[in-house]
Amino acid sequence: MSSPTFFIHPPKSGGSTVISFFDLNKGKDQFTVFEWTGDGWDRCRAKLLQTRIGGGHQPYGIHRSLKTPLAYCTILRDPLARQISHYRYALNGKNGDVARGASVSATEALVLRGALSLDEWVGESLGGRNVFVQMLSGHPAPDELSLGIAKANLQHHFSAVGICENMSEFLLRLCAKTGMKLPFYFETNITSGSAKNIGQLSESAKQKFIQDNRLDYEIFEYAKREIQSDAHKSGSVFANALNLVHVIQAEINQLENPYLHSSVVFGFDEAFLVKVHGVIDRFDLAPINEYLRFAQGEARTFADMYDGFVDSVCDGVVSGWAVNLSRPEQSVRLEVRIGSEVIASGSTGAHRPDVASAGYPSAYAGFSIALPPDAPDGFHVAVAGSAERLHNAGVWRRGWHCV
């Protein structure tokens, strides 16, 4: 069985509209909205394993908390457009949801009170700095290394990445990767009100934002190149399918949409889905189905996913555990590195019943790796041939954990 699909939802990037696509394909209340509760992720995990679709504002790496491999997907947006959209959303009280009890951050509250200008919001990146790289790498404070990891994750662990401005293209490709059949949506949670009422953005604030969010611009351009390459490889079969998707989507957009300025995350009238399906059913979907058959024959293999922990470094030996979540019967090859240099290596295999008791799919996950006598300080532990590090894995200095 394929891994569940997890949609990483960057704020104000069209994610609520993407969720309508899952609703159209899987039905009401099948999409698992990931929200932290007092019970942790247990409720969300159970539903995700049942429905096989879910997501939220969580970064890459949640597969470790869920102890199961995932097929990630995500959507990006021009970084400045996303930042401005977030300001507008805060200014209008999140489409009125704040008045109905929705939470706001401290900076969003200042915007709502009129105490924070668009220039200040954008100039200081108060809607998030390098949000895309942060979420795609799983690094809370992204840097150049994070950018490289984000690119690698997109290559090896994401079934599809899309651009908000080209929603139909993204959903068509997502269908091909997930086995879903209907690359359509209805717009939801679009920020209401006029963009003219938010004030002027100075050139200095804009340029400062571009510089401060350079990593996000790089991953945005990287994603666009990958999407263009994929479309080119698919040739006319993709172009014909996309043309039909645009025609049908234009018809769907003519429906009176009760969710234009509200989110289907909080529930919706199933009768509206029936109306959307009624529009779709008027068309012959043969070009779309032809592309889906073509693309599924070109399916790529995802890299394995891991989790693990360094317990200690004592008497010249690094000890801990690691699990291959994708293939738990296999041992995990590990490397002790200083920068990119490998100074020691080893594999899992020692009996660790505590790991299995914690819900992981293997009890033979323990490892102990001897360090060379002349090993310098500042090493870390990672999965061999991968950028993935174990928890508590670096950087160590002998006898104590440094970072």
PDB file of N, CA and C in Angstrom, residues 226-294:
ATOM      1  N   GLU A 226      11.453  22.901 -11.870  1.00  0.00           N
ATOM      2  CA  GLU A 226      11.121  21.479 -11.820  1.00  0.00           C
ATOM      3  C   GLU A 226       9.748  21.212 -12.444  1.00  0.00           C
ATOM      4  N   ILE A 227       8.805  22.102 -12.185  1.00  0.00           N
ATOM      5  CA  ILE A 227       7.458  21.961 -12.744  1.00  0.00           C
ATOM      6  C   ILE A 227       7.498  22.084 -14.260  1.00  0.00           C
ATOM      7  N   GLN A 228       8.249  23.064 -14.763  1.00  0.00           N
ATOM      8  CA  GLN A 228       8.368  23.253 -16.212  1.00  0.00           C
ATOM      9  C   GLN A 228       9.016  22.044 -16.872  1.00  0.00           C
ATOM     10  N   SER A 229      10.023  21.478 -16.200  1.00  0.00           N
ATOM     11  CA  SER A 229      10.700  20.296 -16.735  1.00  0.00           C
ATOM     12  C   SER A 229       9.743  19.107 -16.800  1.00  0.00           C
ATOM     13  N   ASP A 230       8.944  18.941 -15.768  1.00  0.00           N
ATOM     14  CA  ASP A 230       7.982  17.838 -15.731  1.00  0.00           C
ATOM     15  C   ASP A 230       6.948  17.993 -16.838  1.00  0.00           C
ATOM     16  N   ALA A 231       6.452  19.219 -17.053  1.00  0.00           N
ATOM     17  CA  ALA A 231       5.465  19.462 -18.108  1.00  0.00           C
ATOM     18  C   ALA A 231       6.067  19.195 -19.481  1.00  0.00           C
ATOM     19  N   HIS A 232       7.331  19.586 -19.652  1.00  0.00           N
ATOM     20  CA  HIS A 232       8.000  19.368 -20.949  1.00  0.00           C
ATOM     21  C   HIS A 232       8.137  17.874 -21.243  1.00  0.00           C
ATOM     22  N   LYS A 233       8.491  17.086 -20.224  1.00  0.00           N
ATOM     23  CA  LYS A 233       8.647  15.644 -20.414  1.00  0.00           C
ATOM     24  C   LYS A 233       7.317  14.988 -20.772  1.00  0.00           C
ATOM     25  N   SER A 234       6.217  15.534 -20.260  1.00  0.00           N
ATOM     26  CA  SER A 234       4.901  14.938 -20.504  1.00  0.00           C
ATOM     27  C   SER A 234       4.327  15.315 -21.860  1.00  0.00           C
ATOM     28  N   GLY A 235       4.851  16.379 -22.468  1.00  0.00           N
ATOM     29  CA  GLY A 235       4.498  16.743 -23.830  1.00  0.00           C
ATOM     30  C   GLY A 235       3.026  17.057 -24.047  1.00  0.00           C
ATOM     31  N   SER A 236       2.515  16.692 -25.231  1.00  0.00           N
ATOM     32  CA  SER A 236       1.165  17.073 -25.632  1.00  0.00           C
ATOM     33  C   SER A 236       0.092  16.384 -24.804  1.00  0.00           C
ATOM     34  N   VAL A 237       0.380  15.189 -24.286  1.00  0.00           N
ATOM     35  CA  VAL A 237      -0.635  14.488 -23.502  1.00  0.00           C
ATOM     36  C   VAL A 237      -0.982  15.291 -22.249  1.00  0.00           C
ATOM     37  N   PHE A 238       0.027  15.951 -21.673  1.00  0.00           N
ATOM     38  CA  PHE A 238      -0.224  16.815 -20.514  1.00  0.00           C
ATOM     39  C   PHE A 238      -0.927  18.097 -20.941  1.00  0.00           C
ATOM     40  N   ALA A 239      -0.466  18.696 -22.017  1.00  0.00           N
ATOM     41  CA  ALA A 239      -1.054  19.952 -22.490  1.00  0.00           C
ATOM     42  C   ALA A 239      -2.529  19.774 -22.844  1.00  0.00           C
ATOM     43  N   ASN A 240      -2.879  18.672 -23.503  1.00  0.00           N
ATOM     44  CA  ASN A 240      -4.277  18.423 -23.858  1.00  0.00           C
ATOM     45  C   ASN A 240      -5.143  18.254 -22.612  1.00  0.00           C
ATOM     46  N   ALA A 241      -4.617  17.525 -21.629  1.00  0.00           N
ATOM     47  CA  ALA A 241      -5.366  17.327 -20.396  1.00  0.00           C
ATOM     48  C   ALA A 241      -5.558  18.653 -19.671  1.00  0.00           C
ATOM     49  N   LEU A 242      -4.497  19.463 -19.602  1.00  0.00           N
ATOM     50  CA  LEU A 242      -4.578  20.732 -18.888  1.00  0.00           C
ATOM     51  C   LEU A 242      -5.555  21.686 -19.562  1.00  0.00           C
ATOM     52  N   ASN A 243      -5.607  21.688 -20.880  1.00  0.00           N
ATOM     53  CA  ASN A 243      -6.573  22.537 -21.590  1.00  0.00           C
ATOM     54  C   ASN A 243      -8.000  22.188 -21.177  1.00  0.00           C
ATOM     55  N   LEU A 244      -8.303  20.882 -21.101  1.00  0.00           N
ATOM     56  CA  LEU A 244      -9.642  20.477 -20.687  1.00  0.00           C
ATOM     57  C   LEU A 244      -9.906  20.846 -19.231  1.00  0.00           C
ATOM     58  N   VAL A 245      -8.911  20.695 -18.375  1.00  0.00           N
ATOM     59  CA  VAL A 245      -9.072  21.076 -16.968  1.00  0.00           C
ATOM     60  C   VAL A 245      -9.441  22.543 -16.863  1.00  0.00           C
ATOM     61  N   HIS A 246      -8.772  23.399 -17.638  1.00  0.00           N
ATOM     62  CA  HIS A 246      -9.064  24.834 -17.600  1.00  0.00           C
ATOM     63  C   HIS A 246     -10.506  25.121 -18.037  1.00  0.00           C
ATOM     64  N   VAL A 247     -10.970  24.409 -19.062  1.00  0.00           N
ATOM     65  CA  VAL A 247     -12.342  24.612 -19.543  1.00  0.00           C
ATOM     66  C   VAL A 247     -13.350  24.239 -18.459  1.00  0.00           C
ATOM     67  N   ILE A 248     -13.152  23.080 -17.840  1.00  0.00           N
ATOM     68  CA  ILE A 248     -14.090  22.633 -16.805  1.00  0.00           C
ATOM     69  C   ILE A 248     -14.001  23.520 -15.576  1.00  0.00           C
ATOM     70  N   GLN A 249     -12.786  23.923 -15.210  1.00  0.00           N
ATOM     71  CA  GLN A 249     -12.628  24.774 -14.026  1.00  0.00           C
ATOM     72  C   GLN A 249     -13.324  26.113 -14.217  1.00  0.00           C
ATOM     73  N   ALA A 250     -13.264  26.645 -15.435  1.00  0.00           N
ATOM     74  CA  ALA A 250     -13.959  27.911 -15.713  1.00  0.00           C
ATOM     75  C   ALA A 250     -15.457  27.768 -15.476  1.00  0.00           C
ATOM     76  N   GLU A 251     -16.016  26.612 -15.798  1.00  0.00           N
ATOM     77  CA  GLU A 251     -17.440  26.365 -15.550  1.00  0.00           C
ATOM     78  C   GLU A 251     -17.725  26.246 -14.056  1.00  0.00           C
ATOM     79  N   ILE A 252     -16.849  25.575 -13.335  1.00  0.00           N
ATOM     80  CA  ILE A 252     -17.018  25.458 -11.877  1.00  0.00           C
ATOM     81  C   ILE A 252     -16.981  26.840 -11.236  1.00  0.00           C
ATOM     82  N   ASN A 253     -16.106  27.698 -11.745  1.00  0.00           N
ATOM     83  CA  ASN A 253     -15.963  29.040 -11.173  1.00  0.00           C
ATOM     84  C   ASN A 253     -17.213  29.897 -11.360  1.00  0.00           C
ATOM     85  N   GLN A 254     -18.112  29.492 -12.251  1.00  0.00           N
ATOM     86  CA  GLN A 254     -19.357  30.241 -12.457  1.00  0.00           C
ATOM     87  C   GLN A 254     -20.403  29.933 -11.389  1.00  0.00           C
ATOM     88  N   LEU A 255     -20.202  28.850 -10.628  1.00  0.00           N
ATOM     89  CA  LEU A 255     -21.156  28.507  -9.567  1.00  0.00           C
ATOM     90  C   LEU A 255     -21.118  29.547  -8.452  1.00  0.00           C
ATOM     91  N   GLU A 256     -22.250  29.744  -7.813  1.00  0.00           N
ATOM     92  CA  GLU A 256     -22.276  30.604  -6.632  1.00  0.00           C
ATOM     93  C   GLU A 256     -21.578  29.850  -5.495  1.00  0.00           C
ATOM     94  N   ASN A 257     -20.447  30.384  -5.060  1.00  0.00           N
ATOM     95  CA  ASN A 257     -19.555  29.668  -4.142  1.00  0.00           C
ATOM     96  C   ASN A 257     -19.710  30.209  -2.721  1.00  0.00           C
ATOM     97  N   PRO A 258     -20.300  29.441  -1.799  1.00  0.00           N
ATOM     98  CA  PRO A 258     -20.479  29.939  -0.435  1.00  0.00           C
ATOM     99  C   PRO A 258     -19.206  29.901   0.398  1.00  0.00           C
ATOM    100  N   TYR A 259     -18.125  29.354  -0.161  1.00  0.00           N
ATOM    101  CA  TYR A 259     -16.889  29.192   0.612  1.00  0.00           C
ATOM    102  C   TYR A 259     -15.767  30.090   0.120  1.00  0.00           C
ATOM    103  N   LEU A 260     -16.101  31.049  -0.736  1.00  0.00           N
ATOM    104  CA  LEU A 260     -15.085  31.911  -1.316  1.00  0.00           C
ATOM    105  C   LEU A 260     -14.265  32.610  -0.240  1.00  0.00           C
ATOM    106  N   HIS A 261     -14.921  33.054   0.823  1.00  0.00           N
ATOM    107  CA  HIS A 261     -14.228  33.776   1.891  1.00  0.00           C
ATOM    108  C   HIS A 261     -14.290  33.028   3.222  1.00  0.00           C
ATOM    109  N   SER A 262     -14.442  31.717   3.160  1.00  0.00           N
ATOM    110  CA  SER A 262     -14.401  30.895   4.379  1.00  0.00           C
ATOM    111  C   SER A 262     -13.761  29.565   4.038  1.00  0.00           C
ATOM    112  N   SER A 263     -13.341  28.832   5.042  1.00  0.00           N
ATOM    113  CA  SER A 263     -12.579  27.614   4.814  1.00  0.00           C
ATOM    114  C   SER A 263     -13.438  26.371   4.970  1.00  0.00           C
ATOM    115  N   VAL A 264     -13.248  25.402   4.056  1.00  0.00           N
ATOM    116  CA  VAL A 264     -13.946  24.134   4.173  1.00  0.00           C
ATOM    117  C   VAL A 264     -13.370  23.281   5.290  1.00  0.00           C
ATOM    118  N   VAL A 265     -12.254  23.707   5.855  1.00  0.00           N
ATOM    119  CA  VAL A 265     -11.659  22.975   6.979  1.00  0.00           C
ATOM    120  C   VAL A 265     -12.668  22.833   8.116  1.00  0.00           C
ATOM    121  N   PHE A 266     -13.537  23.824   8.269  1.00  0.00           N
ATOM    122  CA  PHE A 266     -14.492  23.827   9.373  1.00  0.00           C
ATOM    123  C   PHE A 266     -15.844  23.245   8.969  1.00  0.00           C
ATOM    124  N   GLY A 267     -15.863  22.537   7.843  1.00  0.00           N
ATOM    125  CA  GLY A 267     -17.084  21.887   7.408  1.00  0.00           C
ATOM    126  C   GLY A 267     -17.751  22.626   6.263  1.00  0.00           C
ATOM    127  N   PHE A 268     -18.562  21.897   5.497  1.00  0.00           N
ATOM    128  CA  PHE A 268     -19.219  22.505   4.352  1.00  0.00           C
ATOM    129  C   PHE A 268     -20.482  21.723   4.029  1.00  0.00           C
ATOM    130  N   ASP A 269     -21.290  22.337   3.215  1.00  0.00           N
ATOM    131  CA  ASP A 269     -22.540  21.723   2.777  1.00  0.00           C
ATOM    132  C   ASP A 269     -22.242  20.739   1.650  1.00  0.00           C
ATOM    133  N   GLU A 270     -22.534  19.477   1.887  1.00  0.00           N
ATOM    134  CA  GLU A 270     -22.235  18.458   0.892  1.00  0.00           C
ATOM    135  C   GLU A 270     -23.001  18.696  -0.407  1.00  0.00           C
ATOM    136  N   ALA A 271     -24.108  19.413  -0.335  1.00  0.00           N
ATOM    137  CA  ALA A 271     -24.886  19.698  -1.542  1.00  0.00           C
ATOM    138  C   ALA A 271     -24.078  20.511  -2.546  1.00  0.00           C
ATOM    139  N   PHE A 272     -23.152  21.346  -2.045  1.00  0.00           N
ATOM    140  CA  PHE A 272     -22.329  22.128  -2.962  1.00  0.00           C
ATOM    141  C   PHE A 272     -21.379  21.217  -3.741  1.00  0.00           C
ATOM    142  N   LEU A 273     -20.856  20.195  -3.083  1.00  0.00           N
ATOM    143  CA  LEU A 273     -20.016  19.231  -3.793  1.00  0.00           C
ATOM    144  C   LEU A 273     -20.794  18.576  -4.928  1.00  0.00           C
ATOM    145  N   VAL A 274     -22.057  18.275  -4.679  1.00  0.00           N
ATOM    146  CA  VAL A 274     -22.906  17.657  -5.703  1.00  0.00           C
ATOM    147  C   VAL A 274     -23.015  18.576  -6.921  1.00  0.00           C
ATOM    148  N   LYS A 275     -23.157  19.885  -6.672  1.00  0.00           N
ATOM    149  CA  LYS A 275     -23.234  20.838  -7.776  1.00  0.00           C
ATOM    150  C   LYS A 275     -21.941  20.857  -8.588  1.00  0.00           C
ATOM    151  N   VAL A 276     -20.813  20.807  -7.893  1.00  0.00           N
ATOM    152  CA  VAL A 276     -19.527  20.808  -8.595  1.00  0.00           C
ATOM    153  C   VAL A 276     -19.377  19.535  -9.417  1.00  0.00           C
ATOM    154  N   HIS A 277     -19.716  18.398  -8.815  1.00  0.00           N
ATOM    155  CA  HIS A 277     -19.648  17.140  -9.556  1.00  0.00           C
ATOM    156  C   HIS A 277     -20.598  17.164 -10.762  1.00  0.00           C
ATOM    157  N   GLY A 278     -21.721  17.860 -10.626  1.00  0.00           N
ATOM    158  CA  GLY A 278     -22.655  17.977 -11.740  1.00  0.00           C
ATOM    159  C   GLY A 278     -22.033  18.673 -12.934  1.00  0.00           C
ATOM    160  N   VAL A 279     -21.220  19.706 -12.671  1.00  0.00           N
ATOM    161  CA  VAL A 279     -20.514  20.397 -13.755  1.00  0.00           C
ATOM    162  C   VAL A 279     -19.503  19.450 -14.413  1.00  0.00           C
ATOM    163  N   ILE A 280     -18.732  18.759 -13.594  1.00  0.00           N
ATOM    164  CA  ILE A 280     -17.696  17.864 -14.122  1.00  0.00           C
ATOM    165  C   ILE A 280     -18.312  16.756 -14.977  1.00  0.00           C
ATOM    166  N   ASP A 281     -19.448  16.245 -14.530  1.00  0.00           N
ATOM    167  CA  ASP A 281     -20.072  15.105 -15.215  1.00  0.00           C
ATOM    168  C   ASP A 281     -20.586  15.451 -16.608  1.00  0.00           C
ATOM    169  N   ARG A 282     -20.643  16.730 -16.931  1.00  0.00           N
ATOM    170  CA  ARG A 282     -21.110  17.117 -18.272  1.00  0.00           C
ATOM    171  C   ARG A 282     -20.026  16.925 -19.337  1.00  0.00           C
ATOM    172  N   PHE A 283     -18.811  16.645 -18.911  1.00  0.00           N
ATOM    173  CA  PHE A 283     -17.684  16.600 -19.844  1.00  0.00           C
ATOM    174  C   PHE A 283     -17.131  15.184 -19.994  1.00  0.00           C
ATOM    175  N   ASP A 284     -16.551  14.930 -21.142  1.00  0.00           N
ATOM    176  CA  ASP A 284     -15.812  13.695 -21.404  1.00  0.00           C
ATOM    177  C   ASP A 284     -14.380  13.909 -20.902  1.00  0.00           C
ATOM    178  N   LEU A 285     -13.974  13.162 -19.913  1.00  0.00           N
ATOM    179  CA  LEU A 285     -12.672  13.354 -19.277  1.00  0.00           C
ATOM    180  C   LEU A 285     -11.565  12.526 -19.920  1.00  0.00           C
ATOM    181  N   ALA A 286     -11.794  12.038 -21.130  1.00  0.00           N
ATOM    182  CA  ALA A 286     -10.831  11.139 -21.776  1.00  0.00           C
ATOM    183  C   ALA A 286      -9.411  11.723 -21.848  1.00  0.00           C
ATOM    184  N   PRO A 287      -9.217  13.010 -22.235  1.00  0.00           N
ATOM    185  CA  PRO A 287      -7.838  13.536 -22.270  1.00  0.00           C
ATOM    186  C   PRO A 287      -7.164  13.547 -20.895  1.00  0.00           C
ATOM    187  N   ILE A 288      -7.948  13.815 -19.845  1.00  0.00           N
ATOM    188  CA  ILE A 288      -7.390  13.798 -18.492  1.00  0.00           C
ATOM    189  C   ILE A 288      -7.001  12.372 -18.110  1.00  0.00           C
ATOM    190  N   ASN A 289      -7.874  11.428 -18.383  1.00  0.00           N
ATOM    191  CA  ASN A 289      -7.589  10.037 -18.032  1.00  0.00           C
ATOM    192  C   ASN A 289      -6.390   9.499 -18.818  1.00  0.00           C
ATOM    193  N   GLU A 290      -6.240   9.955 -20.070  1.00  0.00           N
ATOM    194  CA  GLU A 290      -5.085   9.528 -20.866  1.00  0.00           C
ATOM    195  C   GLU A 290      -3.787  10.011 -20.229  1.00  0.00           C
ATOM    196  N   TYR A 291      -3.774  11.269 -19.777  1.00  0.00           N
ATOM    197  CA  TYR A 291      -2.572  11.788 -19.113  1.00  0.00           C
ATOM    198  C   TYR A 291      -2.296  11.037 -17.811  1.00  0.00           C
ATOM    199  N   LEU A 292      -3.334  10.760 -17.038  1.00  0.00           N
ATOM    200  CA  LEU A 292      -3.132  10.077 -15.764  1.00  0.00           C
ATOM    201  C   LEU A 292      -2.540   8.686 -15.984  1.00  0.00           C
ATOM    202  N   ARG A 293      -2.995   7.972 -17.013  1.00  0.00           N
ATOM    203  CA  ARG A 293      -2.415   6.665 -17.319  1.00  0.00           C
ATOM    204  C   ARG A 293      -0.949   6.810 -17.720  1.00  0.00           C
ATOM    205  N   PHE A 294      -0.668   7.818 -18.542  1.00  0.00           N
ATOM    206  CA  PHE A 294       0.709   8.067 -18.981  1.00  0.00           C
ATOM    207  C   PHE A 294       1.611   8.377 -17.790  1.00  0.00           C
TER     208      PHE A 294
END
